[in-house]
XYZ file of C-alpha atoms in Angstrom:
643
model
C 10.924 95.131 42.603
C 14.377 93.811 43.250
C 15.276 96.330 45.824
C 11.370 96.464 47.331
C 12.497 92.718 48.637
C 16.324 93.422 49.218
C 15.356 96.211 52.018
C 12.629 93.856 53.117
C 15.385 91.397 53.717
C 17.960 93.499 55.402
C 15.075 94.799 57.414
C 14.188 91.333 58.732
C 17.913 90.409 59.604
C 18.295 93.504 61.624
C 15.100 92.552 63.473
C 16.154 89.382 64.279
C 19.295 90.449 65.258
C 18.269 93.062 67.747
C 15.772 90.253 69.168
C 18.055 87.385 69.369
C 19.155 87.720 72.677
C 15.635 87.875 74.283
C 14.073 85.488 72.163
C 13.506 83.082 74.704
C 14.112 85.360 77.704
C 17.463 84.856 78.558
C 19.796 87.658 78.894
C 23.418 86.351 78.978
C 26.476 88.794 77.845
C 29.341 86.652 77.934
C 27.563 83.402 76.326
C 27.820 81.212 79.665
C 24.248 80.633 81.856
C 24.627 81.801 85.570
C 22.550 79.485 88.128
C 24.682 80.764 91.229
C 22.280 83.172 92.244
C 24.460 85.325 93.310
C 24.268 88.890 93.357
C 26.525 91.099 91.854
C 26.895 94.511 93.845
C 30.151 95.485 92.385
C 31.230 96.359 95.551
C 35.023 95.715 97.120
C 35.264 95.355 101.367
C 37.380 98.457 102.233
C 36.322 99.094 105.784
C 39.297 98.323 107.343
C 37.739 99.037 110.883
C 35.590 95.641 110.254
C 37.194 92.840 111.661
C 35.999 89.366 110.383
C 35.646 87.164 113.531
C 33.714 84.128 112.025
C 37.467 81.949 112.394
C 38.189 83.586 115.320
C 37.861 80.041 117.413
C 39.893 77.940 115.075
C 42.233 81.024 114.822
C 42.715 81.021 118.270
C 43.818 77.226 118.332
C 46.302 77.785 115.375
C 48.459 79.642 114.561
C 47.204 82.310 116.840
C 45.650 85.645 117.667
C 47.084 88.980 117.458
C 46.162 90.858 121.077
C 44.578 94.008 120.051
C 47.493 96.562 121.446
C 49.535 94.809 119.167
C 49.914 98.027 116.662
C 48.877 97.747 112.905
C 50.808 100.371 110.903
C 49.423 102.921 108.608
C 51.074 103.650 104.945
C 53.921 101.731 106.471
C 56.448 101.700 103.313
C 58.419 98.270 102.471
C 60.762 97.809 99.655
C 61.456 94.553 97.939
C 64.102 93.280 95.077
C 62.582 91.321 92.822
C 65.178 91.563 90.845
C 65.967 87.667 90.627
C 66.234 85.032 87.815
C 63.847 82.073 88.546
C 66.049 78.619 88.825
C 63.737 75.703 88.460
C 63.808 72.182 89.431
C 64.097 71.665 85.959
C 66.803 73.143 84.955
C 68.879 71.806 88.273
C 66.529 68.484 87.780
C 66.328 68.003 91.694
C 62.820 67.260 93.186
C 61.840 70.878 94.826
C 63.572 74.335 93.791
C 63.017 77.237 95.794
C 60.397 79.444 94.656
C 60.281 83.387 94.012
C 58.329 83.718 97.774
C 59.808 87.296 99.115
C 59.109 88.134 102.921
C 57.700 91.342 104.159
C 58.621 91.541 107.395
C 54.535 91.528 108.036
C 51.853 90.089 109.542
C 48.081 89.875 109.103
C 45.734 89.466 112.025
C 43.439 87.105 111.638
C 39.913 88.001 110.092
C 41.488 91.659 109.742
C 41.358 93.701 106.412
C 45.412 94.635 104.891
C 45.842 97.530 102.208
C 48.292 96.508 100.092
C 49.842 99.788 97.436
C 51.247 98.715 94.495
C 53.495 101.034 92.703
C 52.389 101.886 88.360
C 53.720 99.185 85.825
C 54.237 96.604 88.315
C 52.726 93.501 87.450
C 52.234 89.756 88.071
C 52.329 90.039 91.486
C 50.645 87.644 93.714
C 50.546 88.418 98.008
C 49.451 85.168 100.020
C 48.864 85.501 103.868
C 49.942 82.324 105.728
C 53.582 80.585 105.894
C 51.160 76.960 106.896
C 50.214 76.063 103.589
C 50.428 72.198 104.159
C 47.020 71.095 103.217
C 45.300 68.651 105.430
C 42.533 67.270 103.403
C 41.607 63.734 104.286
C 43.546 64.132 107.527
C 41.155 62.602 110.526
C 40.878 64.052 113.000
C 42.164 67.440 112.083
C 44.210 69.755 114.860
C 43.036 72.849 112.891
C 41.655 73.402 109.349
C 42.926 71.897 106.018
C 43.353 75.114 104.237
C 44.371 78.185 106.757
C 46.620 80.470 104.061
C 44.679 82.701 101.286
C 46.499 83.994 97.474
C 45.505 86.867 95.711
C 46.166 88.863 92.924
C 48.018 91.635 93.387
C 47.354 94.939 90.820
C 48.870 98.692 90.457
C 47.340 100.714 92.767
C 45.012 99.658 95.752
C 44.436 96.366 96.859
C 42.694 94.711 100.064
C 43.254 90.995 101.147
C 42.015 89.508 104.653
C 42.856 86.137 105.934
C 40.634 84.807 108.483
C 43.367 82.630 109.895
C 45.865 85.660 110.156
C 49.902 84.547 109.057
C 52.682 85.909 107.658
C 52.126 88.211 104.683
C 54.489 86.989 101.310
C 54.648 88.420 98.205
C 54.915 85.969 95.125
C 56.273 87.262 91.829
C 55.894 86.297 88.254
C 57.438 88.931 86.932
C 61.330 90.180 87.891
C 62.095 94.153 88.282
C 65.772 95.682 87.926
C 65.061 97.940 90.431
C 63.825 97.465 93.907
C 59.882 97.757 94.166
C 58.629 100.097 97.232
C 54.861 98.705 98.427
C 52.466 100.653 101.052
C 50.601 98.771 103.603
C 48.269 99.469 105.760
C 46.454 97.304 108.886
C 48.970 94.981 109.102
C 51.907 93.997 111.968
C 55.267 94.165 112.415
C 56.566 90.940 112.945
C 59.593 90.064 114.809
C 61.595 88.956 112.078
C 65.385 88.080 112.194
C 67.346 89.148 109.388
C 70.980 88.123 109.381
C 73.093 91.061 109.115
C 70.062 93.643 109.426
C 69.717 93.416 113.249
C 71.925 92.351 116.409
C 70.763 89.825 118.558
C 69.911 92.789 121.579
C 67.726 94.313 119.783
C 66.007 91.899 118.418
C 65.275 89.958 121.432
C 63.977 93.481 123.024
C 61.818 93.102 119.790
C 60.535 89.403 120.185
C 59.671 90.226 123.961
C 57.753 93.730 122.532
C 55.349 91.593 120.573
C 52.046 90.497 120.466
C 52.571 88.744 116.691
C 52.362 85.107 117.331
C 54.660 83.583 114.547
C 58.238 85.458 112.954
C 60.915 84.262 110.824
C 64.537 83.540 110.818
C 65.754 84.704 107.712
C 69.328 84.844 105.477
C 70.104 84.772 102.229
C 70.028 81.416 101.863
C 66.992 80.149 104.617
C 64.315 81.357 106.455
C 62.410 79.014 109.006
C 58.977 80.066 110.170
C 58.905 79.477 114.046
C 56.655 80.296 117.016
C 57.183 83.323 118.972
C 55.931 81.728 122.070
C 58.555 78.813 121.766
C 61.141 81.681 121.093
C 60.349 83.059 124.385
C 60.568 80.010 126.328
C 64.209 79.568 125.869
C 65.048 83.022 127.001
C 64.441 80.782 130.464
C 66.086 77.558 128.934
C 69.662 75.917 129.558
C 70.275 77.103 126.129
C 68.505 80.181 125.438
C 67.908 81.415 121.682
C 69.468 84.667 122.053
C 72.219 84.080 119.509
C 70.627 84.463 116.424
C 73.400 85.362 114.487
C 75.703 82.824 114.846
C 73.114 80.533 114.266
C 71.887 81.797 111.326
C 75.413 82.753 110.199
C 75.949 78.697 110.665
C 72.686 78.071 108.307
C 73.553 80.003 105.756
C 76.855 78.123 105.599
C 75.379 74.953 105.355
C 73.120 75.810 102.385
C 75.991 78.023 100.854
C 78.539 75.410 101.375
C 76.680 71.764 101.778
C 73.852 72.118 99.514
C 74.014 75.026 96.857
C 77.707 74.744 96.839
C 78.219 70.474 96.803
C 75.936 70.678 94.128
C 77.883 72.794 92.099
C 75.592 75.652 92.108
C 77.313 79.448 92.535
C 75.413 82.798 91.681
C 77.129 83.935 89.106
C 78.004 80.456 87.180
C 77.675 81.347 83.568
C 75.758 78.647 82.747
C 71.700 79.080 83.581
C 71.837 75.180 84.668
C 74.539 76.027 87.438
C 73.183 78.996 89.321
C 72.231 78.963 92.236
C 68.543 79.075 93.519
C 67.940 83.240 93.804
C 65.490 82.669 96.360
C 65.837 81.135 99.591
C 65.367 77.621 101.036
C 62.534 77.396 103.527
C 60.680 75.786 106.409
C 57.803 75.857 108.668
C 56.786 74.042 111.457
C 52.920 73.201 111.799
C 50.762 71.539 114.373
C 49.542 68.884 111.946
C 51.198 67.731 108.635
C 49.909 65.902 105.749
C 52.809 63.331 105.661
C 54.103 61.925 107.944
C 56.840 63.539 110.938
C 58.380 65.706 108.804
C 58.127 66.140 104.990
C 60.032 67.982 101.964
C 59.022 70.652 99.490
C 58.610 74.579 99.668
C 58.355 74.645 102.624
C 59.697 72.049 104.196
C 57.564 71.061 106.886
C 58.383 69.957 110.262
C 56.106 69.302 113.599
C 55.765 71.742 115.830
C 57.814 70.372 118.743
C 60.636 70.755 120.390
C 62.929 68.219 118.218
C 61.991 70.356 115.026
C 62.401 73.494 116.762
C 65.606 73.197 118.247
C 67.193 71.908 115.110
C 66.558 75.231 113.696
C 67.362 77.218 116.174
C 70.164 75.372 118.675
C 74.038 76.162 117.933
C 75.169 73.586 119.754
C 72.873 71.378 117.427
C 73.966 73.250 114.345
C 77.727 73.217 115.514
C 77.791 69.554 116.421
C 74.941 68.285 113.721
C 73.589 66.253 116.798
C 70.160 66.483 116.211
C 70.323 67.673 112.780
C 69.684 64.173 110.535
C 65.713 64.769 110.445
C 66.562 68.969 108.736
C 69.233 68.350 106.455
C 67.206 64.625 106.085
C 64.156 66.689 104.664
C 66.227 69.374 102.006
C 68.052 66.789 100.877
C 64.783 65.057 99.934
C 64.269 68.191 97.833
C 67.670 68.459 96.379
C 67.293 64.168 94.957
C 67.909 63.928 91.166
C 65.789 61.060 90.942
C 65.590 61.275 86.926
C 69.100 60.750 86.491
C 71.377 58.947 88.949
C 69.063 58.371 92.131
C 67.318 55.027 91.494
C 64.451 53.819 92.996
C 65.813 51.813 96.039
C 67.735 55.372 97.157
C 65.125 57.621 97.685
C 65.517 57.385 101.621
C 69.344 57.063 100.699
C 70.823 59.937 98.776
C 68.719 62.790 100.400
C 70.949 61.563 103.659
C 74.426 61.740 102.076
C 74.250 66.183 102.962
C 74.279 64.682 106.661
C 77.615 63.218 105.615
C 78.818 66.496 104.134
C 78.054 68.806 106.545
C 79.496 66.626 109.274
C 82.927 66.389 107.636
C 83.114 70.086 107.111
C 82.462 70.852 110.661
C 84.350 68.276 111.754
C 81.225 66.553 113.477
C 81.784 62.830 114.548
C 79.469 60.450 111.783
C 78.488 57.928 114.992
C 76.456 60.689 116.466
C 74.549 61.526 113.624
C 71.870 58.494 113.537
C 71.746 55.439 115.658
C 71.432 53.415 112.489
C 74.552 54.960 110.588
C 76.129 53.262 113.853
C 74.597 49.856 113.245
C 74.424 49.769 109.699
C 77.353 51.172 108.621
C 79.503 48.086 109.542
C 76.650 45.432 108.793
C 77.086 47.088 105.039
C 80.825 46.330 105.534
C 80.019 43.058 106.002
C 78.275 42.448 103.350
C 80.822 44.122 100.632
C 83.309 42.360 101.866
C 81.436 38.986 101.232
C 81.284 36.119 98.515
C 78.861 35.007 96.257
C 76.642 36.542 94.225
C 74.977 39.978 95.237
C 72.392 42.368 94.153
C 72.440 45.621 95.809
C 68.478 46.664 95.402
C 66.895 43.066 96.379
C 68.985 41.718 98.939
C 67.171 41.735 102.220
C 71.237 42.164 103.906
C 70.721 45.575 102.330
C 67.610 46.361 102.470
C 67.848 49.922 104.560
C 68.414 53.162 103.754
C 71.634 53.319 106.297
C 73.600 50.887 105.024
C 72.666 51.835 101.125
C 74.595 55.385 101.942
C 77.945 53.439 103.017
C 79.592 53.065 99.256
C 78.494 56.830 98.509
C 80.156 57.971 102.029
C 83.070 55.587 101.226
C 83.726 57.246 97.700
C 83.828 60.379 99.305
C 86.145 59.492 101.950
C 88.312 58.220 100.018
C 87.941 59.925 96.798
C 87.313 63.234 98.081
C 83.088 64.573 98.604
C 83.522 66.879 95.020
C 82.589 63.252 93.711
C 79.221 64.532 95.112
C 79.675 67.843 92.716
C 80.582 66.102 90.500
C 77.587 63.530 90.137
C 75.251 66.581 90.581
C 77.129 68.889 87.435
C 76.755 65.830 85.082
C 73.222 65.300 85.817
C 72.759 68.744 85.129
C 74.352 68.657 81.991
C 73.025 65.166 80.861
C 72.117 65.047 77.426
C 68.983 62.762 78.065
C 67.670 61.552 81.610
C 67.641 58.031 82.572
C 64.418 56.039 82.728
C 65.715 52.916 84.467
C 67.619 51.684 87.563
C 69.949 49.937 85.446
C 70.937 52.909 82.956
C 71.323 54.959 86.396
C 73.701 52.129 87.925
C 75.608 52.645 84.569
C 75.424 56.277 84.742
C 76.863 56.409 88.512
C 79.618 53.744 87.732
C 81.047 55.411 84.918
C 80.156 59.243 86.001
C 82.105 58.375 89.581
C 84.995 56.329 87.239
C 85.252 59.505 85.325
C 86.207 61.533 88.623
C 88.452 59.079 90.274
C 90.085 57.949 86.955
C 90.172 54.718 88.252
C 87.981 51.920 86.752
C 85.788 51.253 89.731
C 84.020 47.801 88.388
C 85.454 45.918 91.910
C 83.878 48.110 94.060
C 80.817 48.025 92.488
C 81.034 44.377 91.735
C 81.711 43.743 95.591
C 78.648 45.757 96.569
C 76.263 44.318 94.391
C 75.326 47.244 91.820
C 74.692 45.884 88.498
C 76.366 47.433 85.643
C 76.256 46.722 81.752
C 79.489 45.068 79.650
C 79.168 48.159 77.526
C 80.190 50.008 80.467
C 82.644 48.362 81.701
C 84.573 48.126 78.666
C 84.322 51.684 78.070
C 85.457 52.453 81.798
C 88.202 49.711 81.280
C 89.452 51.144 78.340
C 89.623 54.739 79.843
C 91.252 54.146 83.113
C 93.241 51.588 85.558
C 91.398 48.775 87.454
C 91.163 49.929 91.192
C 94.072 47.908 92.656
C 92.180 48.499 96.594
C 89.869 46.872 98.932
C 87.824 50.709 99.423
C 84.826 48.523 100.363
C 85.881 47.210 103.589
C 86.678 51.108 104.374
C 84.763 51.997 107.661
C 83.847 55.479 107.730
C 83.179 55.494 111.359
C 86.531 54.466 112.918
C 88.557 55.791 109.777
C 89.985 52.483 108.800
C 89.978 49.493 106.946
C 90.074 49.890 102.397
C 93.664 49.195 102.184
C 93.874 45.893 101.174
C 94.704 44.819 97.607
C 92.598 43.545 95.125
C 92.355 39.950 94.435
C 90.525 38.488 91.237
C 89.292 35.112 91.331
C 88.047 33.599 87.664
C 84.638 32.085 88.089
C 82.701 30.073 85.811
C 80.026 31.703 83.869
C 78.894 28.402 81.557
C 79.530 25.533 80.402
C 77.395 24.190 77.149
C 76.843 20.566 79.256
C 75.815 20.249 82.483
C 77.952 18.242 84.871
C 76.940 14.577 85.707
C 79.933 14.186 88.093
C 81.761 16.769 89.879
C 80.769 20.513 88.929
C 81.858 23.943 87.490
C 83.327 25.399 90.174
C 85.858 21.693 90.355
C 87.629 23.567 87.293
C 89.011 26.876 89.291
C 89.061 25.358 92.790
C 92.929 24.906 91.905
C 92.748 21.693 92.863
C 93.175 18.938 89.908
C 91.821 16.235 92.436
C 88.070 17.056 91.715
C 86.317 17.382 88.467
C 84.157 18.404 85.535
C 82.569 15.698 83.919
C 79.621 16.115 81.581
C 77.047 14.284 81.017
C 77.053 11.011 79.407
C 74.036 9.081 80.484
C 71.653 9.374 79.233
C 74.410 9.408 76.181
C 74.469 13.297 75.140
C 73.618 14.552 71.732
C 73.941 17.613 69.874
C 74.395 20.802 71.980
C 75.730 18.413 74.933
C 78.452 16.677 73.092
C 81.257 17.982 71.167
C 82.358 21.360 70.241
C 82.024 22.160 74.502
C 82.099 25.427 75.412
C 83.115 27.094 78.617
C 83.453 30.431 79.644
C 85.282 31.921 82.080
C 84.940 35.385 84.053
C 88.466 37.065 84.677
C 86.850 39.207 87.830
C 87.259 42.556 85.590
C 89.278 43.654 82.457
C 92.356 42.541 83.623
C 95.715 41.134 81.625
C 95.824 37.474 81.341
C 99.052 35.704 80.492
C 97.675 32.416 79.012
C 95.405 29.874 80.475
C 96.036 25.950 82.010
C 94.706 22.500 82.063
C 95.180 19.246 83.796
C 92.898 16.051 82.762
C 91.746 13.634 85.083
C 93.837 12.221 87.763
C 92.569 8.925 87.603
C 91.878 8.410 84.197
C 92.528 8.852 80.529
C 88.895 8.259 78.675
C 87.579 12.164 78.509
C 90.330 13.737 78.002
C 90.265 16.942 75.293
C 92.796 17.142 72.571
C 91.927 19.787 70.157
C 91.011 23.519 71.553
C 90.270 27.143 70.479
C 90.408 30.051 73.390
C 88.937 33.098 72.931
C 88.996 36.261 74.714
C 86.061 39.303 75.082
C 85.345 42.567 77.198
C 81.646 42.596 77.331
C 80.742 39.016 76.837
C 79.380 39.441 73.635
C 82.072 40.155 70.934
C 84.672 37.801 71.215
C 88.313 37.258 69.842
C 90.502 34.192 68.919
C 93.584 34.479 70.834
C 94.839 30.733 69.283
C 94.587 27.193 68.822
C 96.598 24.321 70.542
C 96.258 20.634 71.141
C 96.069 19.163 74.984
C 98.254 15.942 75.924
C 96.511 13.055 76.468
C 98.019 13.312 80.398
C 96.703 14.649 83.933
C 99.597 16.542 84.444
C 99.519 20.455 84.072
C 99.823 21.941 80.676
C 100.021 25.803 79.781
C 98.850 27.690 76.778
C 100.569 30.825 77.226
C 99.459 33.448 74.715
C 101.473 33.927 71.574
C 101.321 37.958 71.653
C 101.413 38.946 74.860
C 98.919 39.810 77.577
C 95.525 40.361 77.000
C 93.293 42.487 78.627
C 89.988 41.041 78.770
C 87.236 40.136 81.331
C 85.863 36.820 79.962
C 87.783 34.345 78.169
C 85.881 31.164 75.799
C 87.478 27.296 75.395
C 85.781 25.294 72.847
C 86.945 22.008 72.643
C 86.712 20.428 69.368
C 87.521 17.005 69.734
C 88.602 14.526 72.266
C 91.028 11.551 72.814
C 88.466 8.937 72.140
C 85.170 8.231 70.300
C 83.514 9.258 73.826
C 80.941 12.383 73.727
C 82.020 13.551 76.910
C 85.038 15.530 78.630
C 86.519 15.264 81.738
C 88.797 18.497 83.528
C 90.280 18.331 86.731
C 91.471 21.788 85.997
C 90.789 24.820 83.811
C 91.854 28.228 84.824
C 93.339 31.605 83.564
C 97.149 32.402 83.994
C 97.917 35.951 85.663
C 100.907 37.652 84.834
């Protein structure tokens, strides 16, 4: 009886089972509901003899048609070494990195069908059709479509991709090979690339007049720009026509070589992961429309399609002189910012400038004919350094631009040498933790440049403004001699000026009473004619009465002999008696260099320390007691004694 309702059982499950799916007349394999209504005809477009034309107007427009006697090659063989390690922005913590983007030496006509073989095993391949891959979404009104370049997988064997926009045909790898990779493709064009050190300048113009493709690249190891053919051809009749390609590409690949991989501290075959260099190559495009602005970084870089942009890429007088150059190098160096560690926020139309700077001093190149404003702003900066009071670098509207913000970098590097650059760029690299705020980056830049000047640079930082903790400046002090010269009043322009010798001036940092009569500043103006008097009406109490404090800023970490005093001219009642001075590095910790009693007098009296020097930056008086039963004090002087 038991197994009479066992096999009914098992019966009923199987049932049930074989009816689920259809139960309530849905049929759906992989568990998701389908409501495109789409129909699926397994079929793949492999006519290559139909040509899409439904773009054909905006293709037209931008970036061009391919004329029909144009050829397209058949089983056309192209071999490729993807044989690269990827270097991220990451690991070189810089903005952009180049990415693993490999040129073919191809292009697709637009709304036409490519055959792309690719060999057994190879995998994680991706081909994309169209170097224009700003998109323009939200742009209004739009010079041609937001989206105009297509991706696709790439698999062993057989593959068809069409772009109805046409471009240049790429192929994007995931995956590196140790041996070169040889693809077949059919349908496609020959564009006119350059390739530096593939091709002589002849022959390749014979090949740039020959075709019908309407955009080619300039390619080296280190960059390839994406330009117009038809602008190409319009300086064969120019005062300067572009028929040079290889020194001006030879003169590219030295600037990213030399001036950005290289002043990084990037090499190919550094041992360390962190200090390779990019194994692909730097790029840009220029496009009709962009979605930022005149110019914008990333991969690509993106310039307008005008003659400015244009020339800069291709013009050796431009690339020889760097006159017309700031807006290029302007845009990489945007990329090449290592805003997570050093960079801080006010920079970030400041540091991406400073390769400008380099590349000029390597050619040679005068720095006044870089950028009207390095001209004007330059020596208002000057000013400004060179100035009293008190100063804050980031919020002060004197230096509030992006030109006058690059004059202490460009004046460390004159006169420090520019592997402070390197330098700066190899640390951040190797940082143990990035920095999350402008302060900890001021810190970070103080003591990274200290470190590769072995000089304590707290002057020059104090006379531009940039903020810097005690911590830090003790440390630095510790570590290295105070810089003994004026290198803020250098003028990189004319080459002069920074030679001057430092002078430290002690300022007041508080007092525990405010001043009824006279003021802080009466008791270092070195003149014992004008006073300090605190408060005594209404008549003080507590904090504002005796023990007074006062503290006193040295200028920096500098030896101080002793300190002196003089009472008031005029007068006897306020005069201190009994005093403790102390000295401290960071304002916080302080020592007690000694005790000693004042005269009851207005003539000068010095303390002079019983052992020795010290090195400090802030020295402490408390006075303890006074002449008479008054709760004031009266100074005419009160000031450190320099060796």
């Amino acid at each position: 009886m038991k197994h009479y309702y066992l096999t009914k059982i098992l019966a009923v499950m199987v049932l049930l089972v074989a009816t689920s799916c259809k139960k309530y007349g849905y049929n759906i394999p992989d568990g998701y509901p389908d409501d495109s209504k789409n129909v699926a005809n397994d079929k793949i477009d492999t006519n290559i003899k139909v040509i899409d034309k439904s773009m054909y107007s905006k293709a037209r427009v931008f970036p061009g048609l391919v004329d029909q006697s144009e050829p397209r090659v058949q089983n056309a063989k192209f071999t490729l070494d993807l044989n690269f390690t990827k270097q991220t922005a990451e690991n070189l913590r810089i903005s952009v990195a180049p990415e693993p983007q490999f040129s073919t030496g191809f292009y697709a006509a637009p709304g036409e069908l490519v055959k792309i073989v690719v060999p057994a095993g190879i995998e994680g391949l991706t081909v994309q059709i169209g170097g224009h891959t700003d998109n323009l979404g939200g742009k209004y009104p739009l010079l041609r479509d937001p989206l105009i370049y297509m991706r696709q997988q790439l698999y062993a064997g057989v593959n068809y991709v069409r772009n109805l926009y046409g471009g240049t045909i790429y192929i994007l790898a995931n995956n590196a090979y140790p041996t070169p990779v040889e693809f077949t493709i059919t349908n496609a064009c020959v564009s006119p690339d350059f390739v530096l050190g593939e091709i002589n300048d002849t022959d390749w113009v014979a090949k740039v007049k020959a075709s019908q493709v309407p955009w080619l690249e300039l390619r080296t190891k280190r960059v390839v720009f994406l330009v117009p053919r038809d602008k190409v051809i319009k300086t064969f009749t120019s005062s300067e026509p572009f028929t040079n390609p290889t020194a001006v590409m030879t003169k590219w690949n030295d600037v990213f070589d030399l001036d950005y991989n290289g002043w990084m501290g990037l090499s190919d075959d550094a041992d360390d992961e962190r200090d390779r260099s990019p194994q692909g190559p730097w790029r840009g495009v220029l496009d009709i429309q962009l979605s930022l602005g005149y110019g914008h970084s990333g991969f690509p870089f993106v310039g307008l399609n005008d003659g400015y942009w244009f020339a800069s890429f291709t013009s050796l007088n431009s690339v020889n002189t760097s006159s017309g150059q700031w807006g290029t190098y302007h845009e990489f160096g945007h990329n090449c910012q290592q805003g997570k560690v050093w960079s801080w926020s006010t920079l970030g139309e400041t540091t991406n400038n400073l390769f400008n700077f380099k590349v000029a001093n390597r050619i040679g190149a005068n720095y006044s004919t870089l950028h009207s404003s390095v001209t004007t702003g330059f020596p208002q900066a000057i000013t400004y350094a060179s100035g009293t009071g008190v100063k804050n670098f980031d919020k002060d509207a004197a230096m509030d631009d992006p030109f006058k913000r690059m004059t202490p970098f460009v004046q460390i590097f004159e006169k420090f040498g520019y592997g402070a650059m390197t330098h700066l760029y190899t640390a951040a690299r190797h940082a143990p933790r990035l920095n999350p705020s402008d302060i900890t980056m001021h810190n970070w830049v103080y003591e990274q440049l200290s470190d590769y000047t072995k000089t304590d640079l707290a002057p020059f930082f104090d006379a531009w403004g940039i903020s810097y903790s005690d911590a830090i400046a003790v440390k630095m002090s510790a570590k290295y001699p105070l810089l003994d010269k004026q290198i803020w009043t250098y003028n990189p322009l004319t080459k002069t000026g920074g030679t001057g010798a430092v002078v430290y001036n002690t300022s007041v940092v508080s007092v525990s009473c405010p001043a009824q009569e006279g003021s802080f500043a009466n008791l270092v103006d070195n003149n014992p004619t004008t006073i300090y008097h605190s408060q005594y009406s209404p008549v003080p109490t507590g904090a504002l009465t005796f023990p007074f404090t006062f503290v006193f800023n040295a200028g920096a970490n500098i030896p101080i002999k002793g300190m002196y005093f003089n009472g008031r001219a005029t007068s006897r009642v306020g005069d201190g008696k009994l005093i403790e001075i102390f000295s401290s590095r960071d304002n916080v910790n302080f020592t007690s260099i000694g005790t000693t009693t004042l005269p009851n007098s207005a003539n000068r009296f010095e303390y002079i320390f019983p052992n020795g020097n010290i090195n400090a930056k802030f020295f402490k008086v408390i006075v303890k007691t006074g002449y008479s039963t008054n709760p004031y004090v009266v100074f005419g002087e009160m000031n450190l004694i320099k060796p």
